[in-house]
Coordinates of C-alpha atoms in Angstrom, one line a residue:
X30 CA 3.6 13.0 -40.8
X31 CA 6.8 14.2 -39.3
X32 CA 7.6 10.9 -37.6
X33 CA 6.9 9.1 -40.9
X34 CA 9.3 11.3 -42.8
X35 CA 11.9 11.0 -40.1
X36 CA 11.7 7.2 -40.1
X37 CA 12.3 7.2 -43.9
X38 CA 15.6 8.9 -43.4
X39 CA 16.9 6.9 -40.5
X40 CA 18.8 3.7 -40.8
X41 CA 19.7 0.8 -38.4
X42 CA 22.9 2.5 -37.2
X43 CA 21.0 5.7 -36.2
X44 CA 19.1 3.8 -33.5
X45 CA 21.8 1.5 -32.2
X46 CA 21.1 -1.6 -30.0
X47 CA 21.2 -1.2 -26.3
X48 CA 20.7 -4.8 -25.2
X49 CA 23.3 -7.5 -25.4
X50 CA 23.0 -9.9 -28.4
X51 CA 22.6 -12.8 -26.0
X52 CA 19.4 -11.4 -24.5
X53 CA 18.0 -10.5 -27.9
X54 CA 18.6 -14.0 -29.1
X55 CA 17.2 -15.7 -26.0
X56 CA 13.9 -13.7 -26.1
X57 CA 13.7 -13.5 -29.9
X58 CA 13.4 -9.7 -29.8
X59 CA 13.2 -7.6 -32.9
X60 CA 15.9 -4.9 -33.3
X61 CA 15.6 -1.6 -31.5
X62 CA 15.4 0.2 -34.8
X63 CA 12.5 -2.0 -36.0
X64 CA 10.7 -1.7 -32.7
X65 CA 10.5 2.1 -33.1
X66 CA 9.4 1.8 -36.7
X67 CA 6.7 -0.8 -35.9
X68 CA 5.4 0.9 -32.8
X69 CA 4.6 4.0 -34.9
X70 CA 3.6 2.4 -38.2
X71 CA 3.0 -1.3 -37.7
X72 CA 2.8 -3.5 -40.8
X73 CA 0.5 -5.8 -39.0
X74 CA -1.0 -6.4 -35.5
X75 CA 1.7 -9.0 -34.9
X76 CA 4.5 -6.5 -35.7
X77 CA 2.9 -4.1 -33.3
X78 CA 2.9 -6.7 -30.5
X79 CA 6.6 -7.5 -31.1
X80 CA 7.5 -3.8 -30.9
X81 CA 5.5 -3.4 -27.8
X82 CA 7.1 -6.4 -26.1
X83 CA 10.6 -5.3 -27.0
X84 CA 10.1 -1.7 -25.7
X85 CA 8.4 -2.9 -22.5
X86 CA 11.2 -5.3 -21.8
X87 CA 13.8 -2.5 -22.3
X88 CA 12.1 -0.2 -19.9
X89 CA 11.9 -2.8 -17.1
X90 CA 15.3 -4.1 -17.8
X91 CA 16.9 -0.7 -17.3
X92 CA 14.8 0.1 -14.2
X93 CA 16.0 -3.2 -12.7
X94 CA 19.5 -2.5 -13.7
X95 CA 19.5 0.9 -12.0
X96 CA 18.0 -0.6 -8.8
X97 CA 20.6 -3.3 -8.8
X98 CA 23.3 -0.7 -9.2
X99 CA 21.9 1.5 -6.3
X100 CA 21.8 -1.6 -4.2
X101 CA 25.2 -2.9 -4.9
X102 CA 26.9 0.5 -4.4
X103 CA 24.9 1.1 -1.2
X104 CA 26.2 -2.2 0.2
X105 CA 29.7 -1.7 -1.1
X106 CA 30.3 1.9 0.0
X107 CA 27.8 2.6 2.8
X108 CA 29.3 2.8 6.2
X109 CA 27.1 1.9 9.1
X110 CA 27.1 2.1 12.8
X111 CA 27.9 -1.2 14.5
X112 CA 25.6 -2.5 17.3
X113 CA 28.1 -4.9 18.6
X114 CA 26.2 -6.1 21.7
X115 CA 22.7 -6.8 22.8
X116 CA 23.2 -4.7 25.9
X117 CA 21.7 -4.9 29.4
X118 CA 18.6 -3.0 28.5
X119 CA 17.6 -5.5 25.9
X120 CA 18.3 -8.4 28.1
X121 CA 16.4 -7.0 31.1
X122 CA 13.4 -6.2 28.9
X123 CA 13.4 -9.5 27.1
X124 CA 13.7 -11.6 30.3
X125 CA 11.6 -9.5 32.7
X126 CA 9.2 -7.2 31.0
X127 CA 8.2 -8.6 27.6
X128 CA 4.5 -9.1 28.0
X129 CA 4.2 -12.1 25.7
X130 CA 6.3 -14.8 24.0
X131 CA 7.6 -13.6 20.6
X132 CA 6.3 -15.5 17.6
X133 CA 8.8 -17.4 15.4
X134 CA 8.4 -14.8 12.7
X135 CA 9.2 -11.9 15.1
X136 CA 12.3 -13.7 16.2
X137 CA 13.3 -14.4 12.6
X138 CA 13.0 -10.7 11.7
X139 CA 14.9 -9.6 14.8
X140 CA 17.7 -11.9 13.8
X141 CA 17.8 -10.5 10.2
X142 CA 17.9 -6.9 11.5
X143 CA 20.5 -7.6 14.1
X144 CA 22.7 -9.2 11.5
X145 CA 22.4 -6.0 9.4
X146 CA 23.1 -3.7 12.3
X147 CA 26.2 -5.6 13.2
X148 CA 27.7 -5.7 9.7
X149 CA 29.2 -2.3 9.6
X150 CA 27.0 -1.4 6.6
X151 CA 24.1 1.0 6.9
X152 CA 20.8 -0.8 7.1
X153 CA 17.7 0.1 5.1
X154 CA 15.0 -2.4 5.6
X155 CA 11.3 -2.6 4.9
X156 CA 9.3 -4.5 7.5
X157 CA 5.8 -5.6 6.4
X158 CA 3.3 -7.2 8.6
X159 CA -0.5 -7.1 9.1
X160 CA -2.0 -4.9 11.7
X161 CA -1.5 -6.5 15.0
X162 CA 1.3 -8.8 13.9
X163 CA 3.6 -7.1 16.4
X164 CA 5.9 -4.9 14.3
X165 CA 6.1 -2.2 17.0
X166 CA 7.5 -4.6 19.6
X167 CA 10.2 -5.7 17.2
X168 CA 11.1 -2.0 16.6
X169 CA 11.1 -1.3 20.3
X170 CA 13.5 -4.2 21.0
X171 CA 15.9 -2.8 18.3
X172 CA 15.7 0.6 19.9
X173 CA 16.8 -1.0 23.2
X174 CA 19.7 -2.7 21.5
X175 CA 20.7 0.7 20.0
X176 CA 20.4 2.3 23.5
X177 CA 22.6 -0.5 24.9
X178 CA 25.2 0.4 22.3
X179 CA 25.1 4.1 23.2
X180 CA 22.9 5.3 20.4
X181 CA 19.7 7.2 20.3
X182 CA 16.6 6.1 18.3
X183 CA 13.7 7.9 16.7
X184 CA 10.3 6.7 15.7
X185 CA 8.3 8.7 13.1
X186 CA 4.6 8.2 12.6
X187 CA 2.3 10.0 10.1
X188 CA -0.3 11.4 12.5
X189 CA -0.4 12.8 16.0
X190 CA -3.0 10.2 17.1
X191 CA -0.6 7.4 16.0
X192 CA 2.5 9.0 17.4
X193 CA 0.6 9.5 20.7
X194 CA -0.5 5.8 20.7
X195 CA 3.1 4.6 20.0
X196 CA 4.2 6.8 22.9
X197 CA 1.6 5.5 25.3
X198 CA 2.4 1.8 24.3
X199 CA 6.1 2.2 24.6
X200 CA 6.1 4.2 27.9
X201 CA 3.8 1.6 29.3
X202 CA 6.1 -1.3 28.3
X203 CA 9.2 0.5 29.5
X204 CA 7.7 2.0 32.7
X205 CA 10.0 0.0 35.0
X206 CA 13.2 0.6 32.9
X207 CA 15.7 3.4 33.0
X208 CA 15.0 4.6 29.5
X209 CA 14.2 8.2 28.6
X210 CA 11.3 8.4 26.1
X211 CA 9.8 11.7 24.8
X212 CA 7.0 12.6 22.4
X213 CA 7.5 15.5 19.9
X214 CA 4.6 16.6 17.6
X215 CA 3.3 19.8 16.2
X216 CA 1.5 20.4 19.5
X217 CA 4.6 20.3 21.6
X218 CA 5.1 24.0 22.5
X219 CA 7.4 26.4 24.2
X220 CA 9.1 25.1 27.3
X221 CA 8.3 21.5 26.8
X222 CA 9.7 21.6 23.3
X223 CA 12.9 23.3 24.3
X224 CA 13.5 20.7 27.0
X225 CA 13.0 17.8 24.5
X226 CA 15.4 19.4 22.0
X227 CA 18.0 19.8 24.8
X228 CA 17.7 16.2 25.9
X229 CA 18.1 15.1 22.2
X230 CA 21.2 17.2 21.8
X231 CA 23.0 16.2 25.0
X232 CA 22.3 12.5 24.5
X233 CA 20.3 11.9 27.6
X234 CA 17.2 11.0 25.5
X235 CA 17.2 7.4 24.4
X236 CA 14.0 7.3 22.3
X237 CA 12.2 10.1 20.6
X238 CA 8.7 9.4 19.2
X239 CA 6.8 11.9 17.0
X240 CA 5.3 13.1 13.7
X241 CA 7.5 14.5 11.0
X242 CA 8.3 17.3 13.6
X243 CA 11.2 15.0 14.5
X244 CA 13.0 15.6 11.2
X245 CA 12.9 19.4 11.4
X246 CA 16.4 21.0 11.3
X247 CA 16.3 22.2 14.8
X248 CA 16.0 18.7 16.2
X249 CA 19.7 17.7 16.7
X250 CA 20.8 14.4 18.1
X251 CA 24.0 13.7 20.0
X252 CA 24.3 10.2 18.4
X253 CA 21.3 9.0 16.4
X254 CA 21.8 5.3 15.5
X255 CA 18.4 3.9 14.6
X256 CA 15.3 5.4 12.9
X257 CA 11.9 3.7 12.5
X258 CA 9.4 5.1 10.1
X259 CA 5.8 3.8 10.6
X260 CA 3.3 3.6 7.7
X261 CA 6.0 4.1 5.2
X262 CA 3.7 5.0 2.3
X263 CA 2.6 8.2 4.0
X264 CA 6.2 9.6 3.8
X265 CA 8.3 10.6 0.8
X266 CA 11.8 9.6 0.0
X267 CA 13.0 13.1 0.8
X268 CA 11.6 12.8 4.3
X269 CA 13.4 9.6 4.8
X270 CA 16.6 11.2 3.5
X271 CA 16.3 14.0 6.1
X272 CA 16.7 11.3 8.8
X273 CA 20.0 10.1 7.3
X274 CA 21.5 13.5 7.6
X275 CA 21.0 13.5 11.4
X276 CA 24.3 11.8 12.0
X277 CA 27.7 11.9 10.3
X278 CA 27.4 8.1 9.7
X279 CA 23.8 7.7 8.6
X280 CA 21.6 5.8 11.2
X281 CA 20.1 2.4 10.4
X282 CA 16.6 2.8 9.0
X283 CA 13.6 0.5 9.4
X284 CA 10.4 1.4 7.5
X285 CA 7.3 -0.4 8.6
X286 CA 4.0 -0.9 6.8
X287 CA 0.9 -2.9 7.2
X288 CA -0.1 -2.6 3.5
X289 CA 0.6 -5.9 1.9
X290 CA 3.2 -5.5 -0.9
X291 CA 3.9 -8.5 -3.1
X292 CA 7.5 -9.4 -2.8
X293 CA 8.2 -8.8 -6.5
X294 CA 6.7 -5.3 -6.3
X295 CA 8.6 -4.5 -3.1
X296 CA 11.8 -5.4 -4.8
X297 CA 11.0 -3.0 -7.7
X298 CA 9.3 -0.2 -5.9
X299 CA 11.7 -0.2 -2.9
X300 CA 14.8 -1.4 -4.6
X301 CA 17.0 0.5 -2.1
X302 CA 15.4 -1.5 0.8
X303 CA 16.0 -5.0 2.0
X304 CA 12.7 -6.8 2.8
X305 CA 11.4 -8.6 5.8
X306 CA 7.9 -9.9 6.5
X307 CA 6.0 -11.0 9.6
X308 CA 3.3 -13.2 8.3
X309 CA 2.2 -14.9 11.4
X310 CA -0.3 -13.5 13.8
X311 CA 0.2 -13.7 17.6
X312 CA -1.3 -16.9 19.0
X313 CA -5.1 -16.9 19.6
X314 CA -5.9 -14.5 16.8
X315 CA -8.3 -15.6 14.1
X316 CA -8.0 -14.4 10.5
X317 CA -10.3 -11.6 9.6
X318 CA -13.1 -12.5 7.1
X319 CA -13.9 -9.9 4.5
X320 CA -17.3 -9.8 2.8
X321 CA -18.9 -7.6 0.2
X322 CA -22.6 -6.8 0.5
X323 CA -24.9 -4.8 -1.9
X324 CA -27.2 -2.0 -0.6
X325 CA -30.2 -4.4 -0.7
X326 CA -28.6 -6.5 2.0
X327 CA -28.4 -3.6 4.5
X328 CA -31.1 -5.0 6.9
X329 CA -29.2 -8.3 7.1
X330 CA -25.9 -6.6 7.7
X331 CA -27.4 -4.5 10.5
X332 CA -29.0 -7.5 12.1
X333 CA -25.7 -9.3 12.0
X334 CA -24.1 -6.3 13.8
X335 CA -27.0 -6.6 16.4
X336 CA -26.2 -10.3 17.0
X337 CA -22.5 -9.5 17.6
X338 CA -23.4 -6.7 20.0
X339 CA -25.7 -9.2 21.8
X340 CA -22.7 -11.4 22.3
X341 CA -21.0 -8.4 24.0
X342 CA -18.9 -7.3 21.1
X343 CA -18.5 -3.8 19.6
X344 CA -18.7 -2.6 16.0
X345 CA -17.3 0.2 13.8
X346 CA -19.2 1.8 11.0
X347 CA -17.0 3.9 8.7
X348 CA -18.1 6.5 6.2
X349 CA -16.0 7.8 3.3
X350 CA -14.6 11.2 3.0
X351 CA -15.3 13.2 -0.1
X352 CA -12.4 15.6 0.0
X353 CA -14.2 18.2 -2.1
X354 CA -16.2 19.7 0.8
X355 CA -16.1 19.2 4.5
X356 CA -19.7 20.3 4.6
X357 CA -20.8 17.4 2.4
X358 CA -18.6 15.1 4.5
X359 CA -20.4 16.2 7.5
X360 CA -23.9 15.8 5.9
X361 CA -22.9 12.4 4.7
X362 CA -21.8 11.3 8.2
X363 CA -24.9 12.9 9.8
X364 CA -27.2 11.1 7.4
X365 CA -25.3 7.9 8.2
X366 CA -25.5 8.6 11.9
X367 CA -29.3 9.1 11.8
X368 CA -29.6 5.9 9.7
X369 CA -27.6 3.9 12.2
X370 CA -29.6 5.4 15.0
X371 CA -32.8 4.2 13.4
X372 CA -31.4 0.6 13.3
X373 CA -29.9 0.9 16.8
X374 CA -32.2 3.1 19.0
X375 CA -31.1 4.5 22.3
X376 CA -31.2 3.6 25.2
X377 CA -30.8 0.0 24.2
X378 CA -27.7 0.9 22.1
X379 CA -25.2 3.7 22.6
X380 CA -23.2 5.2 19.7
X381 CA -20.0 7.2 19.6
X382 CA -19.3 9.5 16.7
X383 CA -15.8 10.7 15.6
X384 CA -15.0 12.9 12.7
X385 CA -12.4 15.5 11.6
X386 CA -14.6 18.5 12.5
X387 CA -14.5 17.8 16.2
X388 CA -12.0 19.3 18.5
X389 CA -9.2 17.0 19.7
X390 CA -10.9 16.8 23.1
X391 CA -14.2 15.8 21.7
X392 CA -12.6 13.1 19.6
X393 CA -10.7 11.8 22.6
X394 CA -13.8 11.7 24.8
X395 CA -15.8 9.8 22.1
X396 CA -12.9 7.4 21.4
X397 CA -12.5 6.8 25.1
X398 CA -16.2 6.0 25.6
X399 CA -15.8 3.3 22.8
X400 CA -12.6 2.0 24.3
X401 CA -14.2 1.6 27.7
X402 CA -17.2 0.0 26.0
X403 CA -19.7 2.6 27.2
X404 CA -20.8 2.7 23.6
X405 CA -21.2 -0.4 21.4
X406 CA -20.9 1.3 18.1
X407 CA -18.4 3.8 16.7
X408 CA -19.6 5.8 13.7
X409 CA -16.6 7.6 12.1
X410 CA -14.8 8.8 9.1
X411 CA -11.4 7.4 8.3
X412 CA -9.8 9.2 11.2
X413 CA -9.7 5.8 12.9
X414 CA -7.7 4.1 10.2
X415 CA -4.7 4.1 12.3
X416 CA -4.0 3.6 15.9
X417 CA -7.2 2.6 17.7
X418 CA -6.8 -0.5 19.7
X419 CA -10.1 -2.1 20.9
X420 CA -9.7 -5.8 21.0
X421 CA -13.4 -6.3 21.8
X422 CA -14.5 -4.8 18.5
X423 CA -15.3 -7.7 16.1
X424 CA -17.2 -6.1 13.2
X425 CA -16.4 -3.2 10.9
X426 CA -18.9 -2.0 8.3
X427 CA -17.4 0.2 5.6
X428 CA -19.8 2.2 3.5
X429 CA -19.0 2.8 -0.1
X430 CA -15.8 0.8 0.1
X431 CA -15.0 1.6 -3.5
X432 CA -14.1 5.2 -2.5
X433 CA -11.2 4.0 -0.4
X434 CA -7.7 3.1 -1.5
X435 CA -6.2 -0.3 -0.9
X436 CA -3.9 0.7 1.9
X437 CA -6.8 2.6 3.6
X438 CA -9.0 -0.5 3.5
X439 CA -6.2 -2.6 4.8
X440 CA -5.5 -0.1 7.6
X441 CA -9.2 -0.1 8.5
X442 CA -9.4 -3.8 8.5
X443 CA -6.5 -3.9 10.9
X444 CA -8.8 -2.3 13.5
X445 CA -10.8 -5.5 14.0
X446 CA -9.4 -9.0 14.8
X447 CA -7.2 -7.6 17.5
X448 CA -8.7 -9.9 20.1
X449 CA -9.3 -13.6 20.3
X450 CA -12.8 -13.5 18.8
X451 CA -13.4 -14.1 15.1

């Protein structure tokens, strides 16, 4: 009633145009005043559609404009550190210790990022690539370039398991190189923690890996030049921004994700980021096949898993978490575990189970048994969505897949297809 009365009083000049005449003409939009009138009290269905189209366009248009503005000011005014040379660390690693030949895509992305880091502008780049496409090695090589130019680097991961895994991988790759790498998580306590903070501050630490413990205020760097954020969607913008404050000239930032983001969406959702993609898997990898099966096909699914185990492969079986109650979760998983056991009786088959209720040590033991192939099947909740690397595992069964989000499913899928088997 009120809106109706209000619209009777208003005239065209009370709701002025906010789009250039050129655009209105080109897309045959109705006037802004009319759009508001027709969206509230449409004369016909067609009028309503026109109003809707006009208002939707407006919203997107200004969102894009704002992003364009952010981007152009960032490129115009941002000062960045310059990584002028590749440095001896990078060259030694590339020529002596790189465990495999880089793919064409990895080289392309390295070039793009190097160009950014050399331009004198601050880099903000999103690197997207499937699980196992080798994002981490690209990030590591950039950290070595940073170190070669006298800068420190930090790598931030969303969970301790993942941070630990990055740390293990990177220390393994750099074991013969004079690079100081440390791990900082919520579990780093007392003396060890103090020592890490001291190394950061006096600049003797080259690479710090950790959870969001690395952005806390008491972590001070002598000269932070490069920050990598893994699994971007688990961190907020504010957390990203905390990293920028760690140096007077903000460090270059690379955010990595395995969740596939269509390019158009990436440009809208992450308008402040430039965008790189690795869409080529390392040689010898076969694409993962994803199938959907109804409950009635359970016996067939289980016998398929049996066949794979016969060939010497391993399998994951993943149960969903119902956040409401950890008791229910537990029962769910136990029920599932019993069911799996009925299909796969011991001593012919051995099963590991991992879930959030276990202590870290229990989790670790059970994971290790699976990694060493003492068990053929891993029954778990989503705790394994990131950071488990078992190239011999070739099947993953996900129960109630509709209860998972897209990025979770994608993460889970990245646990298989890490070897050369289909």
